[in-house]
Amino acid sequence: MIKEPPFDIYAEPVYDINEIKNILPHRPPFLLVDKILELTEDYIVGLKNVTMNEGFFMGHFPNEPIMPGVLQIEALAQVGGIFALNGLEDSKSYSTYFLKINDVRFRAKVVPGDTLVFSLEPIAPIKHGICIMRGKAFVGNKLIMEGELTAQITKNK
């Protein structure tokens, strides 16, 4: 079951930003996860602090800054990627790639100053490197976005 609010965003993280950089190949400005709050065999919870310093706010939109939905999906996927790679012995040797995005719903705007919390769970066991997850994004106790993501876990060349 997907973990729901409230979340303790001040708890000691499972992974901080430096540890996340050891798992994911992404780098700023495209690294969209600041820390992992919880990680079990059944779910993961990650966090992104949304600040006015994000480059996309200059153009989206200048007089009403809103975090683009595609970047919300990407941040959700990065948290899911950490979940998928966590169980691998040599996770640095693998990456995850989108195969499919289903049933995404945006319910509210994400603006500078928001703290986005992502909660994901696998829909089925990872099989043949295919990982299917359901995820939700929250700001405080409010559901902001949800969807289903499918990714392929691939050994790096």
PDB file of C-alpha atoms in Angstrom:
ATOM      1  CA  MET A   1       0.000   0.000   0.000  1.00  0.00           C
ATOM      2  CA  ILE A   2       1.308   3.471  -0.886  1.00  0.00           C
ATOM      3  CA  LYS A   3       2.428   5.344   2.214  1.00  0.00           C
ATOM      4  CA  GLU A   4       0.146   8.347   2.811  1.00  0.00           C
ATOM      5  CA  PRO A   5       0.730  11.600   4.751  1.00  0.00           C
ATOM      6  CA  PRO A   6       1.687  12.730   7.231  1.00  0.00           C
ATOM      7  CA  PHE A   7       5.404  12.286   6.525  1.00  0.00           C
ATOM      8  CA  ASP A   8       8.230  13.269   8.840  1.00  0.00           C
ATOM      9  CA  ILE A   9      10.220  15.409   6.432  1.00  0.00           C
ATOM     10  CA  TYR A  10      12.723  16.222   9.188  1.00  0.00           C
ATOM     11  CA  ALA A  11      13.609  12.619  10.043  1.00  0.00           C
ATOM     12  CA  GLU A  12      17.126  11.369   9.390  1.00  0.00           C
ATOM     13  CA  PRO A  13      17.033  10.424   5.689  1.00  0.00           C
ATOM     14  CA  VAL A  14      17.687   6.915   4.446  1.00  0.00           C
ATOM     15  CA  TYR A  15      19.702   8.553   1.635  1.00  0.00           C
ATOM     16  CA  ASP A  16      20.844  12.171   1.446  1.00  0.00           C
ATOM     17  CA  ILE A  17      21.651  13.988  -1.805  1.00  0.00           C
ATOM     18  CA  ASN A  18      25.244  12.677  -1.919  1.00  0.00           C
ATOM     19  CA  GLU A  19      24.113   9.083  -1.499  1.00  0.00           C
ATOM     20  CA  ILE A  20      21.415   9.614  -4.150  1.00  0.00           C
ATOM     21  CA  LYS A  21      24.116  10.799  -6.572  1.00  0.00           C
ATOM     22  CA  ASN A  22      25.855   7.454  -5.973  1.00  0.00           C
ATOM     23  CA  ILE A  23      22.702   5.609  -7.084  1.00  0.00           C
ATOM     24  CA  LEU A  24      21.276   7.729  -9.917  1.00  0.00           C
ATOM     25  CA  PRO A  25      23.234   9.004 -12.938  1.00  0.00           C
ATOM     26  CA  HIS A  26      21.286  12.306 -12.938  1.00  0.00           C
ATOM     27  CA  ARG A  27      23.021  15.551 -11.991  1.00  0.00           C
ATOM     28  CA  PRO A  28      21.752  19.072 -11.345  1.00  0.00           C
ATOM     29  CA  PRO A  29      19.768  20.666 -12.767  1.00  0.00           C
ATOM     30  CA  PHE A  30      18.079  17.375 -13.691  1.00  0.00           C
ATOM     31  CA  LEU A  31      18.534  15.570 -10.380  1.00  0.00           C
ATOM     32  CA  LEU A  32      15.071  16.102  -8.900  1.00  0.00           C
ATOM     33  CA  VAL A  33      15.289  14.177  -5.604  1.00  0.00           C
ATOM     34  CA  ASP A  34      16.822  15.756  -2.486  1.00  0.00           C
ATOM     35  CA  LYS A  35      16.485  12.857  -0.055  1.00  0.00           C
ATOM     36  CA  ILE A  36      14.868   9.503   0.561  1.00  0.00           C
ATOM     37  CA  LEU A  37      12.805   9.532   3.750  1.00  0.00           C
ATOM     38  CA  GLU A  38      11.706   5.879   3.902  1.00  0.00           C
ATOM     39  CA  LEU A  39      12.612   2.714   2.028  1.00  0.00           C
ATOM     40  CA  THR A  40      11.186  -0.748   2.642  1.00  0.00           C
ATOM     41  CA  GLU A  41      10.562  -3.818   0.498  1.00  0.00           C
ATOM     42  CA  ASP A  42       7.012  -2.526  -0.061  1.00  0.00           C
ATOM     43  CA  TYR A  43       7.399   1.204  -0.740  1.00  0.00           C
ATOM     44  CA  ILE A  44       9.684   4.235  -0.966  1.00  0.00           C
ATOM     45  CA  VAL A  45       9.191   7.856   0.080  1.00  0.00           C
ATOM     46  CA  GLY A  46      11.340  10.632  -1.386  1.00  0.00           C
ATOM     47  CA  LEU A  47      11.404  14.411  -1.156  1.00  0.00           C
ATOM     48  CA  LYS A  48      12.132  17.401  -3.391  1.00  0.00           C
ATOM     49  CA  ASN A  49      12.316  20.959  -2.122  1.00  0.00           C
ATOM     50  CA  VAL A  50      10.999  23.249  -4.857  1.00  0.00           C
ATOM     51  CA  THR A  51      12.840  26.580  -4.889  1.00  0.00           C
ATOM     52  CA  MET A  52      12.608  29.717  -7.004  1.00  0.00           C
ATOM     53  CA  ASN A  53      16.210  29.000  -8.114  1.00  0.00           C
ATOM     54  CA  GLU A  54      15.000  26.192 -10.412  1.00  0.00           C
ATOM     55  CA  GLY A  55      15.863  27.188 -13.981  1.00  0.00           C
ATOM     56  CA  PHE A  56      12.498  26.161 -15.423  1.00  0.00           C
ATOM     57  CA  PHE A  57      10.683  28.863 -13.434  1.00  0.00           C
ATOM     58  CA  MET A  58      12.192  31.573 -15.669  1.00  0.00           C
ATOM     59  CA  GLY A  59       9.977  30.431 -18.518  1.00  0.00           C
ATOM     60  CA  HIS A  60       7.211  28.427 -16.817  1.00  0.00           C
ATOM     61  CA  PHE A  61       5.707  30.936 -16.188  1.00  0.00           C
ATOM     62  CA  PRO A  62       7.468  34.284 -15.569  1.00  0.00           C
ATOM     63  CA  ASN A  63       4.536  35.888 -13.717  1.00  0.00           C
ATOM     64  CA  GLU A  64       3.162  32.691 -12.171  1.00  0.00           C
ATOM     65  CA  PRO A  65       5.933  30.139 -11.526  1.00  0.00           C
ATOM     66  CA  ILE A  66       4.627  26.560 -11.742  1.00  0.00           C
ATOM     67  CA  MET A  67       6.676  23.341 -11.746  1.00  0.00           C
ATOM     68  CA  PRO A  68       6.034  21.600 -15.084  1.00  0.00           C
ATOM     69  CA  GLY A  69       4.060  18.368 -14.844  1.00  0.00           C
ATOM     70  CA  VAL A  70       6.639  16.471 -16.881  1.00  0.00           C
ATOM     71  CA  LEU A  71       9.267  17.332 -14.262  1.00  0.00           C
ATOM     72  CA  GLN A  72       6.959  16.160 -11.497  1.00  0.00           C
ATOM     73  CA  ILE A  73       6.669  12.839 -13.334  1.00  0.00           C
ATOM     74  CA  GLU A  74      10.455  12.730 -13.778  1.00  0.00           C
ATOM     75  CA  ALA A  75      11.003  13.360 -10.057  1.00  0.00           C
ATOM     76  CA  LEU A  76       8.508  10.596  -9.223  1.00  0.00           C
ATOM     77  CA  ALA A  77      10.366   8.292 -11.627  1.00  0.00           C
ATOM     78  CA  GLN A  78      13.734   9.105 -10.063  1.00  0.00           C
ATOM     79  CA  VAL A  79      12.413   8.081  -6.651  1.00  0.00           C
ATOM     80  CA  GLY A  80      11.036   4.913  -8.271  1.00  0.00           C
ATOM     81  CA  GLY A  81      14.433   4.306  -9.886  1.00  0.00           C
ATOM     82  CA  ILE A  82      16.093   4.395  -6.482  1.00  0.00           C
ATOM     83  CA  PHE A  83      13.570   1.809  -5.268  1.00  0.00           C
ATOM     84  CA  ALA A  84      14.185  -0.436  -8.283  1.00  0.00           C
ATOM     85  CA  LEU A  85      17.975  -0.193  -8.092  1.00  0.00           C
ATOM     86  CA  ASN A  86      18.160  -0.527  -4.306  1.00  0.00           C
ATOM     87  CA  GLY A  87      17.885  -4.307  -4.341  1.00  0.00           C
ATOM     88  CA  LEU A  88      20.683  -4.814  -6.873  1.00  0.00           C
ATOM     89  CA  GLU A  89      24.109  -5.905  -5.677  1.00  0.00           C
ATOM     90  CA  ASP A  90      26.028  -3.433  -7.890  1.00  0.00           C
ATOM     91  CA  SER A  91      23.397  -0.735  -8.440  1.00  0.00           C
ATOM     92  CA  LYS A  92      25.937   1.694  -9.979  1.00  0.00           C
ATOM     93  CA  SER A  93      26.197  -0.666 -12.945  1.00  0.00           C
ATOM     94  CA  TYR A  94      22.486  -0.299 -13.795  1.00  0.00           C
ATOM     95  CA  SER A  95      20.088   2.408 -14.949  1.00  0.00           C
ATOM     96  CA  THR A  96      16.330   2.605 -15.330  1.00  0.00           C
ATOM     97  CA  TYR A  97      14.553   3.842 -18.459  1.00  0.00           C
ATOM     98  CA  PHE A  98      10.913   4.791 -18.979  1.00  0.00           C
ATOM     99  CA  LEU A  99       8.829   2.361 -20.999  1.00  0.00           C
ATOM    100  CA  LYS A 100       5.358   3.650 -20.231  1.00  0.00           C
ATOM    101  CA  ILE A 101       3.438   6.238 -18.215  1.00  0.00           C
ATOM    102  CA  ASN A 102      -0.252   5.549 -17.467  1.00  0.00           C
ATOM    103  CA  ASP A 103      -3.167   7.253 -15.749  1.00  0.00           C
ATOM    104  CA  VAL A 104      -1.309  10.376 -14.627  1.00  0.00           C
ATOM    105  CA  ARG A 105      -3.500  12.964 -12.920  1.00  0.00           C
ATOM    106  CA  PHE A 106      -2.446  16.436 -11.816  1.00  0.00           C
ATOM    107  CA  ARG A 107      -4.595  17.803  -9.008  1.00  0.00           C
ATOM    108  CA  ALA A 108      -2.933  21.089  -8.001  1.00  0.00           C
ATOM    109  CA  LYS A 109      -0.092  23.439  -8.929  1.00  0.00           C
ATOM    110  CA  VAL A 110       3.407  23.016  -7.529  1.00  0.00           C
ATOM    111  CA  VAL A 111       5.061  26.361  -6.832  1.00  0.00           C
ATOM    112  CA  PRO A 112       8.303  27.678  -5.318  1.00  0.00           C
ATOM    113  CA  GLY A 113       8.407  27.003  -1.589  1.00  0.00           C
ATOM    114  CA  ASP A 114       6.550  23.691  -1.850  1.00  0.00           C
ATOM    115  CA  THR A 115       8.065  20.498  -0.489  1.00  0.00           C
ATOM    116  CA  LEU A 116       7.039  17.635  -2.756  1.00  0.00           C
ATOM    117  CA  VAL A 117       6.894  14.199  -1.151  1.00  0.00           C
ATOM    118  CA  PHE A 118       6.723  11.192  -3.476  1.00  0.00           C
ATOM    119  CA  SER A 119       5.433   7.808  -2.361  1.00  0.00           C
ATOM    120  CA  LEU A 120       5.658   4.766  -4.639  1.00  0.00           C
ATOM    121  CA  GLU A 121       4.954   1.065  -4.421  1.00  0.00           C
ATOM    122  CA  PRO A 122       5.511  -1.767  -6.892  1.00  0.00           C
ATOM    123  CA  ILE A 123       2.361  -3.052  -8.565  1.00  0.00           C
ATOM    124  CA  ALA A 124       4.010  -6.391  -9.297  1.00  0.00           C
ATOM    125  CA  PRO A 125       7.377  -7.997  -8.514  1.00  0.00           C
ATOM    126  CA  ILE A 126      10.217  -6.910 -10.798  1.00  0.00           C
ATOM    127  CA  LYS A 127      10.400  -9.502 -13.551  1.00  0.00           C
ATOM    128  CA  HIS A 128      12.850  -9.628 -16.474  1.00  0.00           C
ATOM    129  CA  GLY A 129      14.051  -6.171 -15.455  1.00  0.00           C
ATOM    130  CA  ILE A 130      10.579  -4.629 -15.825  1.00  0.00           C
ATOM    131  CA  CYS A 131       9.456  -2.522 -12.885  1.00  0.00           C
ATOM    132  CA  ILE A 132       5.852  -1.284 -12.666  1.00  0.00           C
ATOM    133  CA  MET A 133       5.010   1.158  -9.881  1.00  0.00           C
ATOM    134  CA  ARG A 134       2.132   3.280  -8.714  1.00  0.00           C
ATOM    135  CA  GLY A 135       3.073   6.622  -7.224  1.00  0.00           C
ATOM    136  CA  LYS A 136       1.623   9.710  -5.628  1.00  0.00           C
ATOM    137  CA  ALA A 137       3.016  13.181  -4.936  1.00  0.00           C
ATOM    138  CA  PHE A 138       1.930  15.296  -1.994  1.00  0.00           C
ATOM    139  CA  VAL A 139       2.488  18.817  -0.731  1.00  0.00           C
ATOM    140  CA  GLY A 140       1.692  18.620   2.967  1.00  0.00           C
ATOM    141  CA  ASN A 141      -1.387  16.400   3.223  1.00  0.00           C
ATOM    142  CA  LYS A 142      -2.681  17.392  -0.223  1.00  0.00           C
ATOM    143  CA  LEU A 143      -2.480  14.937  -3.152  1.00  0.00           C
ATOM    144  CA  ILE A 144      -0.881  16.849  -6.033  1.00  0.00           C
ATOM    145  CA  MET A 145      -0.238  14.186  -8.669  1.00  0.00           C
ATOM    146  CA  GLU A 146      -0.485  10.423  -9.174  1.00  0.00           C
ATOM    147  CA  GLY A 147       0.226   7.886 -11.868  1.00  0.00           C
ATOM    148  CA  GLU A 148       1.611   4.534 -12.932  1.00  0.00           C
ATOM    149  CA  LEU A 149       5.166   4.213 -14.251  1.00  0.00           C
ATOM    150  CA  THR A 150       6.808   1.315 -16.072  1.00  0.00           C
ATOM    151  CA  ALA A 151      10.586   1.174 -16.421  1.00  0.00           C
ATOM    152  CA  GLN A 152      13.254  -1.188 -17.689  1.00  0.00           C
ATOM    153  CA  ILE A 153      16.278  -1.889 -15.505  1.00  0.00           C
ATOM    154  CA  THR A 154      19.286  -2.137 -17.831  1.00  0.00           C
ATOM    155  CA  LYS A 155      22.958  -2.904 -17.237  1.00  0.00           C
ATOM    156  CA  ASN A 156      25.136   0.076 -18.219  1.00  0.00           C
ATOM    157  CA  LYS A 157      27.573  -0.341 -21.090  1.00  0.00           C
TER     158      LYS A 157
END
